[in-house]
Amino acid sequence: MLSIQMAVIVLYFALTVIVGLLSARKSKTADAFHGEQLGLFAIVCASTGEWLGGTATTGVAEYGFLYGLSGAWYTIANGIGVMFLALCFAKIYRSLNSVTVPGIIEHYFGHHARTVSSLLLTLVMLAVGLSQMIAAGKLGQSLLGLDFTVTCIVFAAIFIVYTLAGGMNAVASTSKVHLFAMYGGMIFAVIIALTKIGGWTGLSSGIASVEKSSGGNYMSMLSIGFPKISSWLIASLLGACTAQAGIQPVLASKDIPTARKACILTAFVAAPFGFLTAILGMVAKVMSHQGTLLNTAGELVTDGKSALSALMMNLNPIVGGLILAAILAAILSTVSPIILASGTMITKDLYQGVIRPTATDAEVLRVARWTTALSGVVCCIGAIALVNASAVLDIVYSAYSLRGATFVIVILGMFWKRATEKGACISMICTGLVAVGWVVAKLSTGSYPIAPWFTETYAAVIVAFVTMVVASMLCGDTVRCHEQK
């Protein structure tokens, strides 16, 4: 069984590398490597990778196992966030002719704010990439029986090789393959999984039996709870506008209309995906309730974290291999643009912006490749080192909330005349400390400060707003950068 699944995965990875390497001929300059003149379909595919990763697959399947259809709110929230970007900010962002979010921040605040935001957002990107690597490693470990470390190293080598070869062109080209694999694989998975329990009728009756014995409302879109839904919505609405990996293809679009259209299409592509993986989690729940969801050791699976992997192991090996390829496609489609985004910010905002402003195109391209490769290595090593350090991982995950908080600062820079560069820098530093500290407090006491529902997302957003206003009013430097130009 495993050998057949492994063969399917190897073939898929080989296809991905070939497609990535073929795009190298289009990335001979630094601008081409970071992205330029991208068309509509390329942007949609490259951007979607940011929103449909490990959480959208194994994570939402776990939510489906525990709560039902409402687990799909994760990707719905992402879609709403990208639509918000499309309607309100895509035109503004693209018109600034910057390939990085920190470059946009510089327009409103100044050079120092660009440097601080670049450091902060690079750490966020690496944290997201690290978490995706852990998801991929655990998947290979649980399903294919591979060593976690070996799995991470192999996966890292694959996406580093093809990303270095073609940069944004490689990300766009391979993301086209990944997108078809993700949606095709998941639709196929839902059809096959439903046949095992008697179709949609069997799912409905099975869920009714689950609800009767253990409670819950698996067909409700609110069963996961308002605090979770609202937290996802806030994080997505704000984070979509500062997520470098998702925005970089948009900033590299051939023109403003293409940028906006691409964001709208990306929203419609990302939003429905969670329903597919949530349904797979629900099928796994029904099978677990019926006593037929078994792991490789023949033991009944009763926890949501193992639901999707156990479900695949109960399918035909070829089918399971195809579905596993779809899940890995989702993860790869996220990690590749993340390491490119990290390398781009380090290169454009720090190296070219601070260290060597007069660097030639050849020098910038060389540094871009080195920093992109280094970002991939950091994600790989971090995943291997932290996979069992749950407390440290919780702190790493707090980085997600920083994207949304950073956008609060950007909004104030756009529309509040008294916003200053010093205020922005102080606010970003304070927000980072609070986001991490909030999670540390939860780990120490068992609950968040203030209230159980008051997560680090709420804390980071509020602190970003308050510190930005207070620091800007107390500090001098009242003339904003874009007013000086």
Coordinates of C-alpha atoms in Angstrom, one line a residue:
M1 CA 0.0 0.0 0.0
L2 CA 2.6 2.5 1.0
S3 CA 4.8 1.8 -2.0
I4 CA 1.9 2.7 -4.3
Q5 CA 1.2 5.9 -2.4
M6 CA 4.9 6.7 -2.4
A7 CA 5.1 6.2 -6.2
V8 CA 2.2 8.7 -6.7
I9 CA 4.0 11.3 -4.5
V10 CA 7.3 10.9 -6.2
L11 CA 5.7 11.3 -9.6
Y12 CA 3.9 14.4 -8.5
F13 CA 7.1 15.9 -7.0
A14 CA 9.0 15.2 -10.1
L15 CA 6.4 17.0 -12.2
T16 CA 6.6 20.0 -9.8
V17 CA 10.4 20.2 -10.0
I18 CA 10.3 20.0 -13.8
V19 CA 7.7 22.7 -14.2
G20 CA 9.7 24.9 -11.8
L21 CA 13.0 24.4 -13.6
L22 CA 11.4 25.2 -17.0
S23 CA 10.5 28.6 -15.7
A24 CA 14.1 29.5 -15.0
R25 CA 14.6 31.0 -18.4
K26 CA 12.1 33.7 -17.5
S27 CA 14.0 34.8 -14.4
K28 CA 17.3 36.3 -15.6
T29 CA 17.0 39.7 -13.8
A30 CA 16.3 40.6 -10.2
D31 CA 12.9 42.2 -11.1
A32 CA 11.9 39.0 -13.0
F33 CA 13.0 36.8 -10.1
H34 CA 10.9 38.8 -7.6
G35 CA 8.0 39.1 -10.1
E36 CA 7.0 41.5 -12.9
Q37 CA 4.3 41.8 -15.5
L38 CA 2.4 38.8 -14.2
G39 CA -0.9 37.9 -15.9
L40 CA -4.3 37.3 -14.3
F41 CA -4.1 33.4 -14.0
A42 CA -0.5 33.4 -12.8
I43 CA -1.4 35.9 -10.0
V44 CA -4.5 33.9 -8.9
C45 CA -2.5 30.6 -8.7
A46 CA 0.5 32.2 -6.9
S47 CA -1.6 34.1 -4.4
T48 CA -3.9 31.2 -3.7
G49 CA -1.0 29.3 -2.3
E50 CA -0.8 31.7 0.6
W51 CA -4.3 30.9 1.7
L52 CA -4.7 27.2 1.0
G53 CA -1.9 25.4 3.0
G54 CA -1.7 22.9 5.7
T55 CA -4.4 24.5 7.9
A56 CA -6.9 24.6 5.0
T57 CA -6.5 20.9 4.6
T58 CA -5.5 18.9 7.7
G59 CA -6.5 21.8 10.0
V60 CA -10.0 22.3 8.6
A61 CA -10.5 18.5 8.4
E62 CA -9.9 18.4 12.2
Y63 CA -12.4 21.2 12.7
G64 CA -14.9 19.3 10.5
F65 CA -14.3 16.2 12.7
L66 CA -14.9 18.2 15.9
Y67 CA -17.5 20.8 14.8
G68 CA -18.8 20.0 11.3
L69 CA -19.3 22.4 8.4
S70 CA -18.5 25.5 10.4
G71 CA -14.8 24.5 10.1
A72 CA -15.0 25.9 6.6
W73 CA -15.1 29.4 8.1
Y74 CA -11.3 29.3 8.0
T75 CA -11.1 29.5 4.2
I76 CA -14.3 31.6 3.9
A77 CA -12.6 34.2 6.2
N78 CA -9.5 34.1 4.0
G79 CA -11.7 34.7 0.9
I80 CA -13.4 37.6 2.6
G81 CA -10.0 39.1 3.5
V82 CA -8.7 38.9 0.0
M83 CA -12.0 40.4 -1.4
F84 CA -11.5 43.3 1.1
L85 CA -8.0 43.7 -0.4
A86 CA -9.4 43.7 -3.9
L87 CA -12.1 46.2 -3.3
C88 CA -10.3 48.7 -1.1
F89 CA -6.5 48.5 -1.5
A90 CA -5.4 46.5 -4.5
K91 CA -5.5 49.7 -6.7
I92 CA -3.6 51.8 -4.1
Y93 CA -0.9 49.1 -3.5
R94 CA -0.2 48.4 -7.2
S95 CA 0.0 52.1 -8.0
L96 CA 2.9 52.5 -5.6
N97 CA 5.2 50.3 -7.7
S98 CA 6.7 48.4 -4.8
V99 CA 7.1 44.7 -4.8
T100 CA 7.1 44.4 -0.9
V101 CA 4.7 45.4 1.8
P102 CA 7.5 47.2 3.7
G103 CA 8.0 49.3 0.5
I104 CA 4.4 50.4 0.8
I105 CA 4.9 51.2 4.4
E106 CA 7.9 53.4 3.5
H107 CA 5.6 55.5 1.3
Y108 CA 3.5 56.5 4.2
F109 CA 6.0 56.6 7.0
G110 CA 9.6 56.6 5.9
H111 CA 12.8 54.5 5.6
H112 CA 13.1 53.5 9.2
A113 CA 9.5 52.2 9.3
R114 CA 10.3 50.1 6.2
T115 CA 13.3 48.5 7.9
V116 CA 11.4 47.7 11.1
S117 CA 8.4 46.3 9.2
S118 CA 10.6 44.2 7.0
L119 CA 12.2 42.5 10.0
L120 CA 8.8 42.0 11.6
L121 CA 7.1 40.6 8.5
T122 CA 10.0 38.4 7.5
L123 CA 9.8 36.8 10.9
V124 CA 6.1 36.3 10.4
M125 CA 6.7 34.7 7.0
L126 CA 9.3 32.3 8.4
A127 CA 7.0 31.4 11.2
V128 CA 4.2 30.5 8.7
G129 CA 6.7 28.5 6.6
L130 CA 8.0 26.7 9.6
S131 CA 4.5 25.6 10.6
Q132 CA 3.8 24.4 7.1
M133 CA 7.0 22.4 7.1
I134 CA 5.9 20.7 10.4
A135 CA 2.6 19.8 8.8
A136 CA 4.3 18.3 5.8
G137 CA 6.8 16.4 7.9
K138 CA 4.1 14.9 10.2
L139 CA 2.0 13.9 7.2
G140 CA 4.9 12.0 5.7
Q141 CA 5.7 10.5 9.0
S142 CA 2.2 9.3 9.8
L143 CA 1.1 8.2 6.3
L144 CA 4.3 7.0 4.6
G145 CA 6.2 5.8 7.6
L146 CA 9.1 8.2 6.9
D147 CA 11.4 9.7 9.4
F148 CA 10.2 13.3 10.2
T149 CA 13.7 14.8 9.8
V150 CA 14.3 13.0 6.5
T151 CA 10.8 14.1 5.2
C152 CA 11.4 17.8 6.1
I153 CA 14.9 17.8 4.4
V154 CA 13.5 16.1 1.2
F155 CA 10.6 18.5 1.0
A156 CA 12.8 21.5 1.7
A157 CA 15.2 20.5 -1.0
I158 CA 12.4 20.2 -3.5
F159 CA 10.8 23.6 -3.0
I160 CA 14.1 25.4 -2.6
V161 CA 15.5 24.0 -5.9
Y162 CA 12.5 25.0 -8.1
T163 CA 12.0 28.3 -6.3
L164 CA 15.7 29.3 -6.8
A165 CA 15.5 28.3 -10.4
G166 CA 12.6 30.5 -11.4
G167 CA 11.7 32.8 -8.5
M168 CA 8.1 34.2 -8.9
N169 CA 7.8 32.6 -12.4
A170 CA 8.5 29.2 -10.8
V171 CA 6.0 29.9 -8.0
A172 CA 3.3 30.9 -10.5
S173 CA 4.0 27.9 -12.8
T174 CA 4.1 25.3 -10.0
S175 CA 1.1 26.9 -8.3
K176 CA -0.9 26.2 -11.4
V177 CA -0.1 22.5 -11.0
H178 CA -0.7 22.6 -7.3
L179 CA -4.1 24.4 -7.6
F180 CA -5.5 21.8 -10.0
A181 CA -4.1 19.0 -7.8
M182 CA -5.6 20.5 -4.7
Y183 CA -9.1 21.1 -6.0
G184 CA -9.2 18.0 -8.1
G185 CA -7.8 15.8 -5.4
M186 CA -10.1 17.1 -2.7
I187 CA -13.2 16.8 -4.9
F188 CA -12.2 13.3 -5.8
A189 CA -11.6 12.6 -2.1
V190 CA -15.0 13.8 -1.0
I191 CA -16.7 11.6 -3.7
I192 CA -14.8 8.5 -2.7
A193 CA -15.1 9.1 1.0
L194 CA -18.9 9.6 0.8
T195 CA -19.3 6.3 -1.1
K196 CA -17.8 4.5 1.9
I197 CA -20.6 5.7 4.2
G198 CA -23.5 5.6 1.7
G199 CA -23.3 8.9 0.0
W200 CA -24.7 12.2 1.3
T201 CA -27.7 10.4 2.8
G202 CA -25.3 8.2 4.8
L203 CA -23.4 11.2 5.9
S204 CA -26.6 12.9 7.1
S205 CA -27.9 9.9 9.0
G206 CA -24.4 9.2 10.4
I207 CA -24.0 12.8 11.6
A208 CA -27.5 12.7 13.2
S209 CA -26.4 9.6 15.1
V210 CA -23.2 11.4 16.3
E211 CA -25.3 14.4 17.4
K212 CA -27.7 12.2 19.3
S213 CA -25.0 10.5 21.3
S214 CA -22.6 13.3 21.9
G215 CA -24.4 16.5 21.0
G216 CA -23.4 19.3 18.7
N217 CA -24.9 20.6 15.5
Y218 CA -22.5 19.5 12.7
M219 CA -24.6 21.0 9.9
S220 CA -24.7 24.5 11.4
M221 CA -22.2 27.1 10.3
L222 CA -22.1 28.5 13.8
S223 CA -21.2 25.4 15.8
I224 CA -17.5 26.3 16.0
G225 CA -18.4 29.4 18.0
F226 CA -18.5 33.1 17.4
P227 CA -15.1 33.8 19.1
K228 CA -13.3 31.5 16.7
I229 CA -15.2 32.8 13.7
S230 CA -14.7 36.5 14.6
S231 CA -11.0 35.9 15.3
W232 CA -10.6 34.3 11.9
L233 CA -12.5 37.1 10.2
I234 CA -10.5 39.9 11.9
A235 CA -7.2 38.2 11.2
S236 CA -8.1 37.6 7.6
L237 CA -9.6 41.1 6.9
L238 CA -6.5 42.8 8.3
G239 CA -3.8 40.1 7.5
A240 CA -4.8 39.8 3.8
C241 CA -3.6 43.3 3.3
T242 CA -0.1 42.7 4.8
A243 CA 0.6 39.1 3.8
Q244 CA 3.7 39.5 1.7
A245 CA 3.5 36.0 0.1
G246 CA -0.1 36.6 -1.0
I247 CA 0.4 40.2 -2.0
Q248 CA 3.7 39.9 -3.9
P249 CA 2.1 38.4 -7.0
V250 CA -0.5 41.2 -7.0
L251 CA 2.2 43.9 -6.7
A252 CA 4.0 42.2 -9.7
S253 CA 0.9 42.3 -11.9
K254 CA 1.2 43.9 -15.4
D255 CA -1.3 46.7 -14.5
I256 CA -3.7 47.9 -11.9
P257 CA -6.9 46.4 -13.4
T258 CA -5.2 43.0 -13.5
A259 CA -4.2 43.3 -9.8
R260 CA -7.7 44.0 -8.7
K261 CA -9.3 41.3 -10.9
A262 CA -6.8 38.7 -9.7
C263 CA -7.6 39.5 -6.0
I264 CA -11.4 39.0 -6.7
L265 CA -10.8 35.7 -8.4
T266 CA -8.4 34.6 -5.7
A267 CA -11.1 35.2 -3.1
F268 CA -13.6 33.1 -5.0
V269 CA -11.1 30.3 -5.4
A270 CA -9.9 30.2 -1.8
A271 CA -13.3 30.6 0.1
P272 CA -15.1 27.3 -0.9
F273 CA -12.1 25.0 -0.4
G274 CA -12.8 24.6 3.3
F275 CA -16.1 23.0 2.7
L276 CA -14.4 20.1 0.9
T277 CA -11.9 19.4 3.8
A278 CA -14.6 20.0 6.5
I279 CA -16.8 17.3 4.8
L280 CA -13.9 14.9 4.8
G281 CA -13.5 15.5 8.6
M282 CA -17.2 14.9 9.0
V283 CA -17.0 11.6 7.1
A284 CA -14.1 10.6 9.4
K285 CA -16.3 11.5 12.4
V286 CA -19.1 9.2 11.2
M287 CA -16.7 6.3 10.5
S288 CA -15.1 6.8 14.0
H289 CA -18.6 6.8 15.5
Q290 CA -19.4 3.6 13.6
G291 CA -16.1 2.0 14.7
T292 CA -14.6 1.7 11.2
L293 CA -12.0 4.5 11.2
L294 CA -8.8 2.6 12.0
N295 CA -5.1 3.6 11.9
T296 CA -2.3 1.5 10.6
A297 CA -2.1 -0.4 13.8
G298 CA -5.7 -1.4 13.6
E299 CA -6.8 0.9 16.4
L300 CA -9.9 3.1 16.4
V301 CA -9.2 6.8 15.7
T302 CA -11.1 9.1 17.9
D303 CA -9.2 12.4 17.7
G304 CA -9.5 15.1 15.1
K305 CA -5.8 15.6 14.5
S306 CA -5.5 12.1 13.0
A307 CA -8.9 12.2 11.2
L308 CA -7.8 13.0 7.7
S309 CA -4.7 10.8 7.6
A310 CA -6.7 7.8 9.0
L311 CA -9.4 8.4 6.5
M312 CA -6.9 8.2 3.6
M313 CA -5.4 5.0 5.0
N314 CA -8.9 3.5 4.8
L315 CA -9.1 4.2 1.1
N316 CA -7.7 2.4 -2.0
P317 CA -3.9 3.0 -2.0
I318 CA -3.9 4.7 -5.4
V319 CA -6.8 6.9 -4.3
G320 CA -5.0 7.6 -1.0
G321 CA -1.9 8.5 -2.8
L322 CA -3.7 11.0 -5.0
I323 CA -5.3 12.6 -2.0
L324 CA -2.0 12.8 -0.2
A325 CA -0.5 14.5 -3.2
A326 CA -3.3 17.0 -3.1
I327 CA -2.6 17.8 0.5
L328 CA 1.1 18.1 0.0
A329 CA 0.3 20.3 -3.0
A330 CA -1.5 22.6 -0.7
I331 CA 1.5 22.7 1.6
L332 CA 4.1 23.2 -1.1
S333 CA 2.0 25.9 -2.7
T334 CA 2.3 27.8 0.5
V335 CA 5.9 27.2 1.5
S336 CA 7.4 28.2 -1.9
P337 CA 5.9 31.7 -2.1
I338 CA 6.7 32.1 1.6
I339 CA 10.4 31.6 1.2
L340 CA 10.4 33.8 -1.9
A341 CA 8.5 36.5 0.0
S342 CA 11.0 36.3 2.9
G343 CA 14.0 36.5 0.5
T344 CA 12.4 39.4 -1.4
M345 CA 11.9 41.5 1.7
I346 CA 15.4 40.8 3.0
T347 CA 16.9 41.6 -0.4
K348 CA 14.8 44.6 -1.4
D349 CA 14.1 46.2 1.9
L350 CA 17.3 45.4 3.9
Y351 CA 20.1 44.7 1.4
Q352 CA 19.2 47.0 -1.4
G353 CA 17.4 49.5 0.9
V354 CA 19.9 49.7 3.7
I355 CA 23.1 47.8 3.2
R356 CA 23.9 48.4 -0.5
P357 CA 21.6 50.9 -2.2
T358 CA 23.9 51.1 -5.2
A359 CA 23.9 47.3 -5.9
T360 CA 23.8 46.2 -9.5
D361 CA 21.0 44.0 -10.8
A362 CA 23.4 41.0 -10.9
E363 CA 24.3 41.6 -7.2
V364 CA 20.6 41.9 -6.2
L365 CA 19.7 38.8 -8.1
R366 CA 22.5 36.8 -6.5
V367 CA 21.5 38.0 -3.0
A368 CA 17.9 37.3 -3.7
R369 CA 18.7 33.7 -4.5
W370 CA 20.9 33.3 -1.4
T371 CA 18.3 34.8 0.9
T372 CA 15.5 32.8 -0.6
A373 CA 17.5 29.6 -0.1
L374 CA 18.4 30.6 3.4
S375 CA 14.7 31.2 4.2
G376 CA 13.9 27.7 3.1
V377 CA 16.8 26.2 5.2
V378 CA 15.6 28.2 8.3
C379 CA 12.0 26.9 7.9
C380 CA 13.4 23.3 7.5
I381 CA 15.8 23.5 10.5
G382 CA 13.2 25.3 12.6
A383 CA 10.6 22.6 11.9
I384 CA 13.0 19.8 12.9
A385 CA 14.1 21.6 16.0
L386 CA 10.7 22.7 17.3
V387 CA 8.4 19.8 16.2
N388 CA 8.1 18.5 19.8
A389 CA 8.4 21.9 21.6
S390 CA 4.7 22.7 21.8
A391 CA 5.2 25.7 24.0
V392 CA 7.7 27.3 21.6
L393 CA 5.4 26.5 18.6
D394 CA 2.5 28.3 20.3
I395 CA 4.7 31.3 20.5
V396 CA 5.7 31.0 16.9
Y397 CA 2.1 30.8 15.8
S398 CA 1.4 34.1 17.5
A399 CA 3.2 35.7 14.6
Y400 CA 0.1 35.3 12.5
S401 CA -1.7 38.0 14.5
L402 CA 1.1 40.5 13.7
R403 CA 0.1 40.8 10.1
G404 CA -3.3 42.1 11.0
A405 CA -1.9 44.4 13.6
T406 CA 0.6 45.8 11.0
F407 CA -2.2 46.7 8.7
V408 CA -3.8 48.8 11.5
I409 CA -0.7 50.8 11.5
V410 CA -0.8 51.1 7.7
I411 CA -4.4 52.3 7.8
L412 CA -3.5 55.0 10.2
G413 CA -0.7 56.1 8.0
M414 CA -3.0 56.4 5.1
F415 CA -5.8 58.3 6.7
W416 CA -4.6 60.0 9.9
K417 CA -2.6 63.1 9.3
R418 CA -0.8 63.0 12.7
A419 CA 0.6 59.5 12.2
T420 CA 4.4 59.6 12.3
E421 CA 7.3 57.3 11.5
K422 CA 8.5 57.1 15.1
G423 CA 5.0 56.2 16.1
A424 CA 4.8 53.4 13.5
C425 CA 8.2 52.0 14.6
I426 CA 7.3 52.0 18.3
S427 CA 3.9 50.5 17.6
M428 CA 5.3 47.7 15.5
I429 CA 7.8 46.8 18.2
C430 CA 5.2 47.0 21.0
T431 CA 2.7 44.9 19.0
G432 CA 5.3 42.2 18.4
L433 CA 6.2 42.0 22.1
V434 CA 2.5 41.9 23.2
A435 CA 1.5 39.2 20.7
V436 CA 4.3 36.9 21.9
G437 CA 3.7 37.9 25.5
W438 CA 0.0 37.1 25.3
V439 CA 0.7 33.6 24.2
V440 CA 3.4 33.2 26.9
A441 CA 0.8 34.3 29.5
K442 CA -1.6 31.7 28.3
L443 CA 1.0 29.0 28.4
S444 CA 1.9 30.0 32.0
T445 CA -1.6 30.4 33.4
G446 CA -3.7 28.2 31.2
S447 CA -5.8 31.0 29.9
Y448 CA -5.5 34.4 28.1
P449 CA -5.3 37.5 30.1
I450 CA -8.6 39.6 30.4
A451 CA -10.9 36.8 29.1
P452 CA -10.7 33.3 27.6
W453 CA -11.9 34.6 24.2
F454 CA -9.5 37.6 24.1
T455 CA -6.9 36.0 22.0
E456 CA -3.5 37.4 20.8
T457 CA -5.3 38.6 17.6
Y458 CA -7.5 41.0 19.6
A459 CA -4.6 42.1 21.8
A460 CA -2.2 42.8 18.9
V461 CA -4.7 44.8 17.0
I462 CA -5.7 47.0 20.0
V463 CA -2.1 47.5 21.0
A464 CA -1.2 48.5 17.5
F465 CA -3.9 51.1 17.4
V466 CA -3.3 52.5 20.9
T467 CA 0.5 52.6 20.7
M468 CA 0.4 54.1 17.2
V469 CA -1.9 57.0 18.3
V470 CA -0.1 57.6 21.6
A471 CA 3.4 57.4 20.3
S472 CA 2.6 59.6 17.2
M473 CA 1.1 62.3 19.5
L474 CA 3.9 62.2 22.0
C475 CA 6.7 62.1 19.5
G476 CA 7.7 64.9 17.1
D477 CA 8.2 64.0 13.5
T478 CA 4.6 65.1 12.6
V479 CA 5.2 65.3 8.9
R480 CA 4.6 62.0 7.1
C481 CA 6.9 60.7 4.4
H482 CA 4.5 60.9 1.5
E483 CA 3.5 64.5 2.4
Q484 CA 7.2 65.5 2.1
K485 CA 7.5 64.1 -1.5

